[in-house]
Coordinates of C-alpha atoms and ligand atoms in Angstrom, one line a residue:
X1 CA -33.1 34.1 -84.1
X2 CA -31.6 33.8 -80.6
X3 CA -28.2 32.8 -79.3
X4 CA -28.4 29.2 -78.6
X5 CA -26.0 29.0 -75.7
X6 CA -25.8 25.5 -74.3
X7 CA -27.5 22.2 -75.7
X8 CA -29.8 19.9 -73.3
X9 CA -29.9 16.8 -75.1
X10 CA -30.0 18.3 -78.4
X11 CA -32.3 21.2 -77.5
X12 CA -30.8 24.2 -78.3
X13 CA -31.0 26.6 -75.2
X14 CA -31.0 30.4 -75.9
X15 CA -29.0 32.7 -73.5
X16 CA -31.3 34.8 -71.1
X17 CA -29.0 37.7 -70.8
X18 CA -31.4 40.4 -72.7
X19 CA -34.3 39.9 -70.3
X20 CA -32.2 40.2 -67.6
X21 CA -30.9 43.2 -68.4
X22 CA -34.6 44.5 -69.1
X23 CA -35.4 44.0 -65.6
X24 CA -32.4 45.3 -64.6
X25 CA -32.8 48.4 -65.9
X26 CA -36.9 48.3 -64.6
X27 CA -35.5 47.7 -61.1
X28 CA -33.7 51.9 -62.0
X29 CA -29.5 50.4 -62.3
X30 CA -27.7 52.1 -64.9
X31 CA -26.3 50.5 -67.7
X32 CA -23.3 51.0 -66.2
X33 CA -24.0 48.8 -63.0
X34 CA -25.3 45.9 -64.8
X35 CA -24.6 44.4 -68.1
X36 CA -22.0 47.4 -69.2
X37 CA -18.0 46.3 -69.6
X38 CA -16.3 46.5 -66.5
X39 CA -13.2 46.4 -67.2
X40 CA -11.0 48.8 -65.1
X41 CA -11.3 52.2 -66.2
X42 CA -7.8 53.2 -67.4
X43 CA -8.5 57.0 -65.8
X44 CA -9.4 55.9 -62.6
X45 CA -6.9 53.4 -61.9
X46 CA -9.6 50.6 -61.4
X47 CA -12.3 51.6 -59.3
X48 CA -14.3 54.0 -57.1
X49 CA -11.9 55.8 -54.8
X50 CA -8.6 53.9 -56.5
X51 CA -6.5 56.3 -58.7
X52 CA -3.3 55.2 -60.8
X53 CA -2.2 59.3 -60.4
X54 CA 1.0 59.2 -59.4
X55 CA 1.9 56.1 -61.1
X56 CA 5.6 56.1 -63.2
X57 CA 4.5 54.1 -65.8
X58 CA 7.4 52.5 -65.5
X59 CA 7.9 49.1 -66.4
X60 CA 8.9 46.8 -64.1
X61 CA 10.3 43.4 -64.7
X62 CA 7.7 41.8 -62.5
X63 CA 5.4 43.1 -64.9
X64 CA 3.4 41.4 -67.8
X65 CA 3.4 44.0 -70.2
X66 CA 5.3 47.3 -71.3
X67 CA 3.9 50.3 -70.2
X68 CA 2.2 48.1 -66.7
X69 CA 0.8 51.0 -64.4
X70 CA 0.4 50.0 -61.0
X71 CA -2.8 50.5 -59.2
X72 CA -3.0 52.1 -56.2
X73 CA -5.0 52.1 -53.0
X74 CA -6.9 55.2 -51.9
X75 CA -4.2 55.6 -49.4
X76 CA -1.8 56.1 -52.0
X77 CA 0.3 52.6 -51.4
X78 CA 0.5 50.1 -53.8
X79 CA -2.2 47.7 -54.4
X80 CA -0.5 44.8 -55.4
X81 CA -2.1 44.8 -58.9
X82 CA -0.7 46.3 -62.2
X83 CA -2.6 47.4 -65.6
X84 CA -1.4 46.9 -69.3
X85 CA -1.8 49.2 -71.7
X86 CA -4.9 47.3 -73.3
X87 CA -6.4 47.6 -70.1
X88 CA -6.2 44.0 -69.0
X89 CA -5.1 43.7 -65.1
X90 CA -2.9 41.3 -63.4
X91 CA -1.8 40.4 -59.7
X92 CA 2.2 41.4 -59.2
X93 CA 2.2 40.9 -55.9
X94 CA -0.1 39.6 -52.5
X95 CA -0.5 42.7 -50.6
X96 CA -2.9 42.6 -47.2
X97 CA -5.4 44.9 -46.7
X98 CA -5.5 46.3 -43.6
X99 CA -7.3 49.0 -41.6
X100 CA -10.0 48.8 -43.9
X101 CA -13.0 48.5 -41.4
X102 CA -13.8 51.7 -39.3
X103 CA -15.4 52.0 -36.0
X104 CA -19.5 52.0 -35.6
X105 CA -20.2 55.9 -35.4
X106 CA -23.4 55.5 -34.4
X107 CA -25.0 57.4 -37.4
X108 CA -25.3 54.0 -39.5
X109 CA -28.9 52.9 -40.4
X110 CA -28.8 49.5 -38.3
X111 CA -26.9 48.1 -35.8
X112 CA -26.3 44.4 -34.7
X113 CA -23.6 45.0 -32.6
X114 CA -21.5 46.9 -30.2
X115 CA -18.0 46.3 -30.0
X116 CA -16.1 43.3 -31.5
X117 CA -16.4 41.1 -28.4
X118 CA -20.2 40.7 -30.2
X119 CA -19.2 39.0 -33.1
X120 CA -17.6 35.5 -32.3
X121 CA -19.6 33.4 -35.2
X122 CA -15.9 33.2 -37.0
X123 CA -12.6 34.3 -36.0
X124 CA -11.3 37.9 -36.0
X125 CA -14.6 38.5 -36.3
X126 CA -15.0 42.7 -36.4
X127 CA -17.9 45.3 -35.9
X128 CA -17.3 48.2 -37.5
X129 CA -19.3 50.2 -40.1
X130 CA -19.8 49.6 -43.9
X131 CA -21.6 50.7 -46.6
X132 CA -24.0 48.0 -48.7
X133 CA -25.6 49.1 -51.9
X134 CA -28.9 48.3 -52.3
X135 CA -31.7 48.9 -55.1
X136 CA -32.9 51.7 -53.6
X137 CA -29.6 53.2 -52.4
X138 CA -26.8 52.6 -49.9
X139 CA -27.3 51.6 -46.7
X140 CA -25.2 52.2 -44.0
X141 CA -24.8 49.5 -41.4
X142 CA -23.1 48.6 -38.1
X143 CA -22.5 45.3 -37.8
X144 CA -20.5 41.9 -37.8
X145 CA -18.2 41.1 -40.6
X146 CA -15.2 38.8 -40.9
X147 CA -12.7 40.6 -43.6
X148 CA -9.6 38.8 -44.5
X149 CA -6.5 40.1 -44.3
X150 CA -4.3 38.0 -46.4
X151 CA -4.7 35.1 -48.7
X152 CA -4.1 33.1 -45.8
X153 CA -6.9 33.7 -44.1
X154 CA -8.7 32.5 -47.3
X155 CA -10.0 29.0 -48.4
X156 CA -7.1 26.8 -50.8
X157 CA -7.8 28.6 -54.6
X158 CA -8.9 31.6 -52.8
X159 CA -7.2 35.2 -52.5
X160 CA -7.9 38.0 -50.5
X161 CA -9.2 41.3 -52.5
X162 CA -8.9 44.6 -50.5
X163 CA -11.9 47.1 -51.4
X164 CA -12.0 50.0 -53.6
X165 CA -9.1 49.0 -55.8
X166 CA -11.9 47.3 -58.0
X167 CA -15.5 48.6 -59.0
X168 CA -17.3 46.0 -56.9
X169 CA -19.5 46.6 -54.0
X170 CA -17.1 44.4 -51.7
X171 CA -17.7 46.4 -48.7
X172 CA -14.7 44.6 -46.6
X173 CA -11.7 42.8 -47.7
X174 CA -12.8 39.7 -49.1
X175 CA -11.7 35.8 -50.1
X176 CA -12.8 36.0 -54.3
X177 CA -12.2 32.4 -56.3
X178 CA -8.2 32.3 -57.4
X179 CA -6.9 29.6 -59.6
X180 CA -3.6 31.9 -58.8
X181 CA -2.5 34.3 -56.1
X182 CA -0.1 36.2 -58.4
X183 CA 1.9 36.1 -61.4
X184 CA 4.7 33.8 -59.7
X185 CA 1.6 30.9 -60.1
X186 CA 1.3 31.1 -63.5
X187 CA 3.1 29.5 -66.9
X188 CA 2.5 32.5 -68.7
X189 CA 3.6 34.7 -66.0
X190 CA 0.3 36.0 -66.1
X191 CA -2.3 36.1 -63.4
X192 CA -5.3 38.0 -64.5
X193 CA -8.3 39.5 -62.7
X194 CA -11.4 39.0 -64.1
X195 CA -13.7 41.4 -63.9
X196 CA -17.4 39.8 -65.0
X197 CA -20.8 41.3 -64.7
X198 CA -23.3 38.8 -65.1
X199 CA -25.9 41.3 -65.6
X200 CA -26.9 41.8 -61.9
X201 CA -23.7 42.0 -60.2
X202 CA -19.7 42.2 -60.9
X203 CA -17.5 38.7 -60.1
X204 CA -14.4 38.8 -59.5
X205 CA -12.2 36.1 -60.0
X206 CA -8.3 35.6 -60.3
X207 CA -7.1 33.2 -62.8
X208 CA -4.0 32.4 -65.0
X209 CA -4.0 34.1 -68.8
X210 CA -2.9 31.4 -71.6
X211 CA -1.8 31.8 -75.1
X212 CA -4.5 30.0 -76.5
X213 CA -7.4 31.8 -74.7
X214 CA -10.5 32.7 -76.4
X215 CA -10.4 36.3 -75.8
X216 CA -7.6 39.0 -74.0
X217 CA -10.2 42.1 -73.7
X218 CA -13.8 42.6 -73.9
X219 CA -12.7 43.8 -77.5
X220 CA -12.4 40.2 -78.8
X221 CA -15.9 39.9 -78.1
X222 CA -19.7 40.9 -79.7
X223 CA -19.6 44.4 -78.8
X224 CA -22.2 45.5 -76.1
X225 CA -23.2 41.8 -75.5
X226 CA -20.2 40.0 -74.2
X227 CA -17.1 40.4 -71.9
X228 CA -14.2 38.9 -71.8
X229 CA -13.7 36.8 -68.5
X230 CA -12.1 34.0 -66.4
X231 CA -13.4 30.1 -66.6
X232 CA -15.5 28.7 -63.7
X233 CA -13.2 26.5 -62.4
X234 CA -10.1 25.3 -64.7
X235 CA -10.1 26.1 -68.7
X236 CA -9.4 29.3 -71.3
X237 CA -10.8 32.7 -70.7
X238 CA -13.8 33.3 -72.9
X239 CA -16.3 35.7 -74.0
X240 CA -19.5 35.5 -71.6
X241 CA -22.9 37.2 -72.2
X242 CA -23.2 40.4 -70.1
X243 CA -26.6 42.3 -70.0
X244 CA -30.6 41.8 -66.4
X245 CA -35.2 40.7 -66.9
X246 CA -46.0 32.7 -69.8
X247 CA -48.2 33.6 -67.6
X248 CA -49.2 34.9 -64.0
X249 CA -51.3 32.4 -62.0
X250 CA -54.6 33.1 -60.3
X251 CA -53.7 31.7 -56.8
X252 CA -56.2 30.8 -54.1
X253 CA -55.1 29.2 -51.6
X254 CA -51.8 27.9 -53.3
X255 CA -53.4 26.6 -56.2
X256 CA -53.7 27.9 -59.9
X257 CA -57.5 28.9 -60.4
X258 CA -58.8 28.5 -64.0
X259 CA -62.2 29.0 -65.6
X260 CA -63.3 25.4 -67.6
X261 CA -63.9 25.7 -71.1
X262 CA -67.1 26.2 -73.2
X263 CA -67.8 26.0 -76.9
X264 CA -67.4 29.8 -78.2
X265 CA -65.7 31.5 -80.8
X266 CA -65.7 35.4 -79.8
X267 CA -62.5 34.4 -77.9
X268 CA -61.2 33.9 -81.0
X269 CA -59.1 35.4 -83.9
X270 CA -59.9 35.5 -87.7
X271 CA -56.3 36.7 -87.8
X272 CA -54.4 34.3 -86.4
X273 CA -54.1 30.6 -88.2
X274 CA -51.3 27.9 -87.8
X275 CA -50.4 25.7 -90.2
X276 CA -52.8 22.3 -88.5
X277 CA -52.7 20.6 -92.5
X278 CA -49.7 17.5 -91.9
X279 CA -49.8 17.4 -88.5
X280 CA -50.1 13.7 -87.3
X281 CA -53.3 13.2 -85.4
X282 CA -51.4 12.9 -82.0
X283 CA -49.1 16.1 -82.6
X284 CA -52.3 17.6 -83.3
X285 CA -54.4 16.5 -80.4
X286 CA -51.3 17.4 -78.1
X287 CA -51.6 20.6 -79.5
X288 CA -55.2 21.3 -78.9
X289 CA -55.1 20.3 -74.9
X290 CA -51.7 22.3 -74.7
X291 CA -53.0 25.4 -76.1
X292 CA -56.5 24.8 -74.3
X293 CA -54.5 24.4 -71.2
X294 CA -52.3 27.7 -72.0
X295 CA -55.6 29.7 -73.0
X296 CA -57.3 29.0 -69.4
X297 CA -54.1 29.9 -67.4
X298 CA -53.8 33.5 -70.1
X299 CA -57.4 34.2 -68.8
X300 CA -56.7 33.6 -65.3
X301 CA -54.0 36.5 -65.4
X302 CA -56.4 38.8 -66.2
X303 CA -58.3 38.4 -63.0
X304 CA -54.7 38.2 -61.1
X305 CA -53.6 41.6 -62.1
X306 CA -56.9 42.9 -61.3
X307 CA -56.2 41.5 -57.7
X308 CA -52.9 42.9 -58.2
X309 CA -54.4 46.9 -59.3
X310 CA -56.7 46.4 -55.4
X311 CA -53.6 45.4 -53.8
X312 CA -51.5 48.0 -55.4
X313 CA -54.3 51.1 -54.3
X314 CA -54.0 49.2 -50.5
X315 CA -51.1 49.7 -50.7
X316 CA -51.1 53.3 -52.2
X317 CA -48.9 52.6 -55.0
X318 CA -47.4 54.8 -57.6
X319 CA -49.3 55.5 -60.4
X320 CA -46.9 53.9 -62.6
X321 CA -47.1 50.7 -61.1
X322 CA -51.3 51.4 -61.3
X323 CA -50.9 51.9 -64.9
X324 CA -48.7 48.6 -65.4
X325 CA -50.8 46.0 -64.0
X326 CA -53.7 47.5 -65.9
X327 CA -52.2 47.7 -69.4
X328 CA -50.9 43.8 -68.4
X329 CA -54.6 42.8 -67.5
X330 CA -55.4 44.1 -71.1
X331 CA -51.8 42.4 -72.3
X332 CA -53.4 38.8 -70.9
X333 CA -56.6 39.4 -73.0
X334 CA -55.0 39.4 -75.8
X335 CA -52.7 36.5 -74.9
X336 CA -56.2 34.9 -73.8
X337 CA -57.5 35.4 -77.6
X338 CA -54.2 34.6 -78.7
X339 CA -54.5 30.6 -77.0
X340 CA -58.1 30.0 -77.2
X341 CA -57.6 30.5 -81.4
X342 CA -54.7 28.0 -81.2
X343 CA -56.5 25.7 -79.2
X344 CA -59.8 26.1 -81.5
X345 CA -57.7 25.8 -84.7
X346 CA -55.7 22.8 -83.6
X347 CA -59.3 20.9 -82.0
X348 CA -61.1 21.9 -85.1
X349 CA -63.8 23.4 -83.1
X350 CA -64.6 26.4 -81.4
X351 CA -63.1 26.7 -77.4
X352 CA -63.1 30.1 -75.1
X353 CA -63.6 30.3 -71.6
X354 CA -66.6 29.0 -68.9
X355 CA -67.4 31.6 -66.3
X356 CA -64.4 31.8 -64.0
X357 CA -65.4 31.1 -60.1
X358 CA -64.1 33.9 -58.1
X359 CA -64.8 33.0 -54.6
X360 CA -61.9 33.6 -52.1
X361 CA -60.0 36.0 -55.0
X362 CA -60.0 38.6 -52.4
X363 CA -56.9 41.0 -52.6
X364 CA -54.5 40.5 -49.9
X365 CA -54.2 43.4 -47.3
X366 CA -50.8 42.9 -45.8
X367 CA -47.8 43.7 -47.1
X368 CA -46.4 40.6 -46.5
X369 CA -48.9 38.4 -48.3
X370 CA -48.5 40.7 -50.7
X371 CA -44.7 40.3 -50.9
X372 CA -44.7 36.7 -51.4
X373 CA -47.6 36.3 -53.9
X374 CA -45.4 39.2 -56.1
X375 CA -42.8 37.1 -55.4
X376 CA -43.9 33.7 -56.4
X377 CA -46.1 34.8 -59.3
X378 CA -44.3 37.9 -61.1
X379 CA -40.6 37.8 -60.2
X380 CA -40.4 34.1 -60.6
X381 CA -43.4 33.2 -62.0
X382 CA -43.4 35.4 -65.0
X383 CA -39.9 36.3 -65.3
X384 CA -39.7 32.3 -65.9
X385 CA -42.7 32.3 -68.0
X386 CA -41.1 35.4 -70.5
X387 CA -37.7 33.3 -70.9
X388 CA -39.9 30.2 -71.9
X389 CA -42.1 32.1 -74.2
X390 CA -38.7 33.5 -76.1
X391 CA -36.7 30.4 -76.3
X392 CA -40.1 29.0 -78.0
X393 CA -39.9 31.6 -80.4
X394 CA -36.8 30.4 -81.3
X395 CA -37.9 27.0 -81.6
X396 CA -40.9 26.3 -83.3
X397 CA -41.4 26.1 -87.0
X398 CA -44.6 27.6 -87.5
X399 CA -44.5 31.5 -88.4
X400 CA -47.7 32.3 -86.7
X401 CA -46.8 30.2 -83.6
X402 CA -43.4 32.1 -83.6
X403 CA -45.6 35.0 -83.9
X404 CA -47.8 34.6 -81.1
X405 CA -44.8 33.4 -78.8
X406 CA -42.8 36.6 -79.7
X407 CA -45.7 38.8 -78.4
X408 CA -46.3 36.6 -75.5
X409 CA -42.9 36.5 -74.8
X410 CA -42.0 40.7 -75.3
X411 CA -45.6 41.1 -72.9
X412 CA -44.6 38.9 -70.3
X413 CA -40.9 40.0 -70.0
X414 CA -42.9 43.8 -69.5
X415 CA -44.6 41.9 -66.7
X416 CA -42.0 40.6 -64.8
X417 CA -40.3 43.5 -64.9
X418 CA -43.4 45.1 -63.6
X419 CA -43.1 42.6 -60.8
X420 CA -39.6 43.2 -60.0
X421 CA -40.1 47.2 -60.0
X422 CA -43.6 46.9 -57.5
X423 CA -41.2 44.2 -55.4
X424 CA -38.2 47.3 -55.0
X425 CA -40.9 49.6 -54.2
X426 CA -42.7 47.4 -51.2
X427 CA -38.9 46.2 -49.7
X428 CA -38.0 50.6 -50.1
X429 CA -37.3 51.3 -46.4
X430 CA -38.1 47.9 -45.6
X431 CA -37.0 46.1 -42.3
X432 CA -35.5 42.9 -41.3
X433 CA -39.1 40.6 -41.4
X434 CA -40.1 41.7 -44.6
X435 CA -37.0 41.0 -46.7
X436 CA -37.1 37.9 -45.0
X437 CA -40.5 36.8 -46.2
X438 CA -39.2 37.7 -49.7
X439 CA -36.4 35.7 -49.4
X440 CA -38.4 32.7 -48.0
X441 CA -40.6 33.1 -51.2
X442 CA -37.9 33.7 -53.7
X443 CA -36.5 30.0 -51.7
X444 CA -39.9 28.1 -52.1
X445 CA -40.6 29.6 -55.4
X446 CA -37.2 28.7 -57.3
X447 CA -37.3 25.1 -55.4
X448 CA -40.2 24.4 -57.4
X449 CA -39.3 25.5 -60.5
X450 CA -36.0 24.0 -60.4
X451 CA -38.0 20.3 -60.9
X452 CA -38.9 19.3 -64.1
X453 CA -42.9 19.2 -64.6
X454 CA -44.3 16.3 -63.7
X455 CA -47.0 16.4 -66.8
X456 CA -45.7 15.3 -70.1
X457 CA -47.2 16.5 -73.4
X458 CA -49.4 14.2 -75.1
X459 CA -46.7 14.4 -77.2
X460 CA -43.0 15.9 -77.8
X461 CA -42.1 17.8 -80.6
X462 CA -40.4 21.0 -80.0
X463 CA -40.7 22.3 -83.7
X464 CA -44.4 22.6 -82.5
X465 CA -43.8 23.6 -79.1
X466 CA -44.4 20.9 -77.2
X467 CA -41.2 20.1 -75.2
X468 CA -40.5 17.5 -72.7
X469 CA -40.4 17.3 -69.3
X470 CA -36.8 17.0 -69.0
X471 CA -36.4 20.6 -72.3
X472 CA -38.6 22.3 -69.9
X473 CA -37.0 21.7 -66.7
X474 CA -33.7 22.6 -68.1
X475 CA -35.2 26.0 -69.5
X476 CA -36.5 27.0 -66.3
X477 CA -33.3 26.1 -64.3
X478 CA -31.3 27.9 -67.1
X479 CA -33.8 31.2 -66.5
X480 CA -33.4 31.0 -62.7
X481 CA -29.7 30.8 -63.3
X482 CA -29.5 34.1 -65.2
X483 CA -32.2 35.8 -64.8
X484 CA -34.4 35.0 -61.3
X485 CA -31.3 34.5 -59.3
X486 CA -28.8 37.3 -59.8
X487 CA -31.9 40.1 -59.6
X488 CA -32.9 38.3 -56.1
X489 CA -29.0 39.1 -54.8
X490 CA -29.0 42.1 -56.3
X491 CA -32.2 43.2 -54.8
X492 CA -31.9 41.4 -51.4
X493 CA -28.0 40.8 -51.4
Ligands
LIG501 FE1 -49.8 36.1 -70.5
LIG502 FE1 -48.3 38.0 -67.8

């Protein structure tokens, strides 16, 4: 049974954080990067380059804890920051960061500037040369940032964070959320730094520890699936879900193509029968046009991903990728079977699919087109369609409907992450325009599948599956939020 993790007008929600993670991993992060604790390694002082060696051990009165090490910078000076024994990190004092920029060298992958005279969008606007870590590796670039130096250069209930004192890919010092500057701010004398991957990315937030918190360490937490971090805005520190990844349209010209229906039963199942005896007529009825519905947009996927297998040999694709959008046409077949047998069960007659007009499915030829259709229909469209098919899963009451759901939802999550991986391959190397198309389609995509559907069910009743309007718009917006969104930043930043 999944996690229910918030409650839409008494729907129970499940948390997305295990598909995420899935894609995650597809997209080649470790563990490590994404979804592992991230708490401040107690042998390296708290981050790449940062090192408590040297460090007394001493405890000092402006401490929290006995036994507080403080953390140093790579230059050896003080951060500012001290850890506790248990491993738990807190702000002693506001140090700036300084000299933390260096000089274009000229070696850097891209440029966008020349001295910092170039960069006047903010004040003390610099250009010097940083590193950003993308997918597919780091990326060296010469260009226009605007670092903080202190917490006053920072928005109100914002501090500045030097780099390399914490594992976060903050390239530059920068302003991070702060319900406290430092311990001086806090009743408990305590002002913690939270340290919170969300699956796809680390936050890092300071904020005020309290007796009564939920949790100290990511060891007052579900082991593996939960860290221990700082509220959003005001309230306790609690354990959040850590860990990154129904259907792929046919689109032709922006619109979902799908075969009609015809009276057949070798798209059907012996195998597979819901329970349809005590279902009230209009439950049932609802049922047969959803599942018919469902069925034609299953068989539709199949000819999608054989577009997909053209454009991925235009392209001259991996093998791997090859092999994934053909085992998912075969996946879609199944699915295909899988709806045409609800909807024949639920009808009382026999339903599979009409010949399927294929005029204009031509594969697309430039990358581009090819971008945002992956876009749009795998890394948004599917991923979305995976975390719908779970929570359903979860849902309904029916064994065979859980069933079917569970596969659909384990095939498609395989999919999307097929998307995602074939989306890190095309942007590999890259330039400007064609991360911007994806972006622009990752914007129109998640736009409309932020609104609730505008078709309602025949009827609602999510023990059978059919949810409202209002269920599904909140499960989709809950999917973007954890799953679509932080793979986007972590693939396009
Ligand atoms: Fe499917
Ligand atoms: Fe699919």
């Amino acid at each position: 049974m999944l996690k229910a993790s918030s409650i839409h007008r008494g729907f129970l929600v499940p948390a997305f954080a295990p598909l995420r993670a899935s894609i995650w991993a597809a997209l080649g992060l470790t563990a490590s990067a994404c979804g592992g604790h991230v708490t401040v390694d107690p042998a390296s002082g708290g981050g790449e380059g940062g090192g408590a060696t040297g460090s007394t051990g001493a405890t000092d009165p402006a401490f929290v804890c006995d036994g507080a090490v403080p953390l140093l910078r790579p230059d050896g000076a003080h951060s500012g920051y001290a850890r506790c024994p248990d491993g738990t990190v807190h702000r002693v004092e506001a140090v700036a960061c300084d000299g933390w920029l260096p000089a274009c060298q000229g070696l850097e992958d891209d440029f966008s500037c020349k001295t910092d005279a170039d960069c006047t969008e903010k004040p003390g606007g610099m250009c010097g040369s940083y590193r950003v870590d993308n997918v597919d590796g780091p990326v060296w670039l010469c260009g226009c940032v605007y670092p903080c130096a202190t917490d006053q250069d920072c928005n109100p209930g914002e501090a500045c964070v030097c780099p390399s004192v914490f594992p976060t890919d903050f390239a530059f010092p920068t302003c991070v959320p702060a319900g406290c500057r430092t311990n001086d701010d806090c009743a408990s004398g305590e002002c913690g730094v939270s340290l919170y991957n969300d699956g796809c990315g680390v936050e890092l937030d300071l904020a005020c520890r309290a007796p009564g918190d939920a949790c100290r360490t990511d060891a007052d937490c579900k082991a593996g699936f939960e860290q221990c971090a700082a509220p959003d805005g005001e309230g306790e520190w609690a354990c959040r879900p850590s860990s990154c990844a129904i259907g792929r349209p046919l689109a032709v010209e922006g619109r979902a193509r799908t075969a009609g229906g015809a009276a057949r039963s070798d798209w059907t199942s012996a195998s597979l029968t819901p329970e349809t005896a005590g279902l009230c007529g209009g439950v049932r009825a609802a049922l047969a046009a959803h599942w018919r519905d469902v069925a034609a947009l299953e068989h539709a996927s199949i000819a999608s991903f054989a577009r997909f297998s053209l454009e991925l040999l235009a392209l001259g694709a991996p093998p791997a990728l090859l092999a994934g959008a053909q085992q998912a046409a075969m996946d879609e077949v199944a699915h295909a079977r899988a709806a045409y047998t609800l909807a024949s069960a639920y009808a009382g007659a026999a339903l599979g699919p009409g010949p399927l007009d294929v005029t204009g499915v031509a594969p697309a030829t430039s990358a581009a087109a090819i971008v945002a259709a992956l876009v749009e229909e795998a890394c948004v469209g599917e991923t979305v369609g995976a975390a719908e098919a779970r929570a359903l899963a979860g849902i309904v009451r029916d064994p065979a409907l859980a069933g079917t759901y569970e596969r659909i939802a384990e095939d498609e999550g395989r999919h999307a992450e097929l998307g995602w991986r074939a989306l890190a391959w095309l942007l590999r190397g890259a330039g400007h325009d064609l991360r911007a198309v994806a972006a622009s389609a990752f914007e129109r995509a998640v736009a409309r599948m932020s609104a609730d559907p505008d078709v309602a069910p025949g009827a609602v009743a999510p023990e059978h599956g059919l949810l409202s309007p209002e269920m599904m718009g909140a499960l989709r917006r809950q999917a973007l939020a954890e799953v679509v969104e932080p793979c986007r930043r972590a693939l396009l930043g």
